[in-house]
Short mmCIF file of C-alpha atoms in Angstrom, two decimals:
data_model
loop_
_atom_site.label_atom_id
_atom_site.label_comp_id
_atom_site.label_asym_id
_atom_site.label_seq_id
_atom_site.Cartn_x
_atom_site.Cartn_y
_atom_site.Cartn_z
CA UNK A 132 58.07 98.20 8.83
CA UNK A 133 54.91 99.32 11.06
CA UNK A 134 54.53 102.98 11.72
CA UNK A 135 52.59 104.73 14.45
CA UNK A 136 52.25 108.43 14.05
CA UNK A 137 51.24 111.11 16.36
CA UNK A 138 51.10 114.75 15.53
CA UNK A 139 52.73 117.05 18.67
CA UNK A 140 53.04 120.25 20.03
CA UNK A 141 55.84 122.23 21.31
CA UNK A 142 55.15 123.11 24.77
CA UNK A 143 57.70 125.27 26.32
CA UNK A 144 57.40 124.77 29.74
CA UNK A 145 59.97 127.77 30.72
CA UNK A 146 58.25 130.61 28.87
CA UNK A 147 54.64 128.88 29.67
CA UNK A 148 53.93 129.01 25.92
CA UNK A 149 51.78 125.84 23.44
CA UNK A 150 52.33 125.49 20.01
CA UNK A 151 49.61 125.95 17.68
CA UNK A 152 47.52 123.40 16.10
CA UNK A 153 46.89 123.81 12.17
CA UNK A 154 43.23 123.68 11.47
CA UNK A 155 43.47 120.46 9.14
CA UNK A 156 44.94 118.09 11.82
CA UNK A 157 41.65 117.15 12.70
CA UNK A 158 41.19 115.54 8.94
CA UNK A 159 44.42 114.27 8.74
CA UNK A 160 44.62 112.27 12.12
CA UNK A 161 41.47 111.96 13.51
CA UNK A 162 38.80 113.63 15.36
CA UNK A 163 40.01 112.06 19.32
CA UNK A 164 43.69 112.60 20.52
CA UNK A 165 45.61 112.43 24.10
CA UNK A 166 47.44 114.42 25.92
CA UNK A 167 50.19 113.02 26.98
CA UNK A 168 51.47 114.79 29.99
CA UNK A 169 54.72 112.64 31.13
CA UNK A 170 56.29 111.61 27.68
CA UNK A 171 59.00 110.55 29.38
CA UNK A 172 57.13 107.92 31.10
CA UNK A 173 55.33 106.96 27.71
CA UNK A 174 58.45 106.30 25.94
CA UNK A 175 59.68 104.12 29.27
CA UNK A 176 56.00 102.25 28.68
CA UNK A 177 56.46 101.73 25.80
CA UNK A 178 59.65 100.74 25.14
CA UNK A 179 59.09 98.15 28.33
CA UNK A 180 56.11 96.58 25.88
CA UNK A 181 58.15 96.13 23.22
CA UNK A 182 60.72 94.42 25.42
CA UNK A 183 57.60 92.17 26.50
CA UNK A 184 57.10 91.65 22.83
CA UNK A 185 59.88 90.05 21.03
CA UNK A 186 58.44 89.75 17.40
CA UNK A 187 58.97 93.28 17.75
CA UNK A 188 62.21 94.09 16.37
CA UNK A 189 64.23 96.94 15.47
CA UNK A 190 62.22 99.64 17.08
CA UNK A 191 62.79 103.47 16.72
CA UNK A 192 61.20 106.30 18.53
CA UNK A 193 61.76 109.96 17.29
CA UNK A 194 60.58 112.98 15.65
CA UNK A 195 60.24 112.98 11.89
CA UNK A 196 63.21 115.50 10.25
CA UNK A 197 61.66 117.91 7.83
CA UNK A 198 63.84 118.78 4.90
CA UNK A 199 63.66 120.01 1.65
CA UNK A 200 63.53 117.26 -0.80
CA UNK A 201 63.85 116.35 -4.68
CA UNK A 202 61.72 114.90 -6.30
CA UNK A 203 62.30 111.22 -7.35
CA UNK A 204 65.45 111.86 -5.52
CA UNK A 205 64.76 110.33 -2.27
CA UNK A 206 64.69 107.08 -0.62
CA UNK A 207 61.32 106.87 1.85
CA UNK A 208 62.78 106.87 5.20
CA UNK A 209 59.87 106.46 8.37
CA UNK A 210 61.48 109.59 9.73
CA UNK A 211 62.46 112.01 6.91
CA UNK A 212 59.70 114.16 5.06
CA UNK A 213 58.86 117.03 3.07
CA UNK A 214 59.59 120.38 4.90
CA UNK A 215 57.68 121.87 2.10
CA UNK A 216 54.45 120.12 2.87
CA UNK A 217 54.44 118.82 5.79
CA UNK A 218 56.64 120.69 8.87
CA UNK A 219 53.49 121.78 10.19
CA UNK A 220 52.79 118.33 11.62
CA UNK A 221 55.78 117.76 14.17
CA UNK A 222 55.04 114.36 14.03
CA UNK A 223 56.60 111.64 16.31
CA UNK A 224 56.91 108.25 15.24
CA UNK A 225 57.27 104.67 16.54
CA UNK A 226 58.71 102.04 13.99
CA UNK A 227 59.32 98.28 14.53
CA UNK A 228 59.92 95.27 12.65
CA UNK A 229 57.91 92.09 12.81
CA UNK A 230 57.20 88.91 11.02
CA UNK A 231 52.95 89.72 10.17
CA UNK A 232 51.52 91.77 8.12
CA UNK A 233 48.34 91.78 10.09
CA UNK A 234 47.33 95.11 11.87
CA UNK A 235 49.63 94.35 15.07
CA UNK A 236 47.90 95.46 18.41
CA UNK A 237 51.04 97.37 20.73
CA UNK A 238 48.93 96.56 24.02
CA UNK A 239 50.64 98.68 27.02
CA UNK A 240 49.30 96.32 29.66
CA UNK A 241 49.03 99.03 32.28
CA UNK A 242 46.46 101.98 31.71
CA UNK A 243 48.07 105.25 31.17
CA UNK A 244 45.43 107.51 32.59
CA UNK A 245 47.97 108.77 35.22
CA UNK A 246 50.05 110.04 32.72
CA UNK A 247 47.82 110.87 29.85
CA UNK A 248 44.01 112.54 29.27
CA UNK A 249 41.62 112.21 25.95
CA UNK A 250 40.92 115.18 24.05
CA UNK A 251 39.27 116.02 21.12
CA UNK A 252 40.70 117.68 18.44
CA UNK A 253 38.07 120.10 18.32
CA UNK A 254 39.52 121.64 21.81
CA UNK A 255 43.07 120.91 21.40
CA UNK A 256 43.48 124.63 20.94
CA UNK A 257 41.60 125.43 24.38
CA UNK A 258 45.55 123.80 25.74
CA UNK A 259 46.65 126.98 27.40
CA UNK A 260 48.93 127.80 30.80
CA UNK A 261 47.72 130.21 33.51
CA UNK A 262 49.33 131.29 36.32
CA UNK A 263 52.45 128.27 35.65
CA UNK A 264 50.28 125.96 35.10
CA UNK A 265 49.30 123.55 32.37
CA UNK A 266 45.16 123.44 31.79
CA UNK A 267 43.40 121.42 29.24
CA UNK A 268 39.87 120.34 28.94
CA UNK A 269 38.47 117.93 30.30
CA UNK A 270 35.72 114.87 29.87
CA UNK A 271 33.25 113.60 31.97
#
């Protein structure tokens, strides 16, 4: 099974509120992120690619569950961890099956800069609404 992880944040459109970002995301995924700000266009892109790609198989999209488990008790599952140690990340995660076990290259085909902006993870805390709307840095 391939895995591709990315770390979210709640945004609450409604109340005009961003979750927080714990200080060690930056080690644990990397200094450069994106912003994705239609997901559900990404998961329509992306699920379209894997379509286009049929040594792809079995493919899951979703949010890891956090629970409390035992130890030595569990089978690894690509979407269950530890609440204990690791709710903070709110991960997301695409799985899919295929026949290499090569680093496998999910090319979109189609740029997603109208739906998505780079960030660093040093500013990801600068997210913020004002007056309804969402504002994030940007890049030149």
């Amino acid at each position: 099974i391939s895995v591709i992880c990315f770390y979210t944040s709640l945004v609450d459109i409604e109340n005009q509120n961003v979750g927080k970002f714990p200080p060690n995301m930056k080690d644990e995924f990397g200094e450069y992120g994106i912003l994705i700000l239609n997901r559900q266009e990404f998961y329509k892109r992306v699920l379209e690619t894997f379509i286009r790609n049929p040594e792809c198989r079995v493919v899951y999209m979703g949010f890891v569950d956090y629970k409390k488990m035992q130890p030595g008790m569990n089978q690894w599952h690509p979407f269950r961890k530890d609440a204990d140690d690791f709710s903070y990340q709110n991960e997301f995660r695409i799985t899919f099956e295929n026949d290499t076990e090569e680093t496998f290259t999910l090319d979109l085909e189609i740029s997603l800069r109208d739906i998505a902006v780079p960030i660093m993870a040093d500013d990801v805390g600068k997210i913020h609404f004002k007056d309804g709307k969402l504002l994030y840095p940007t890049y030149k």
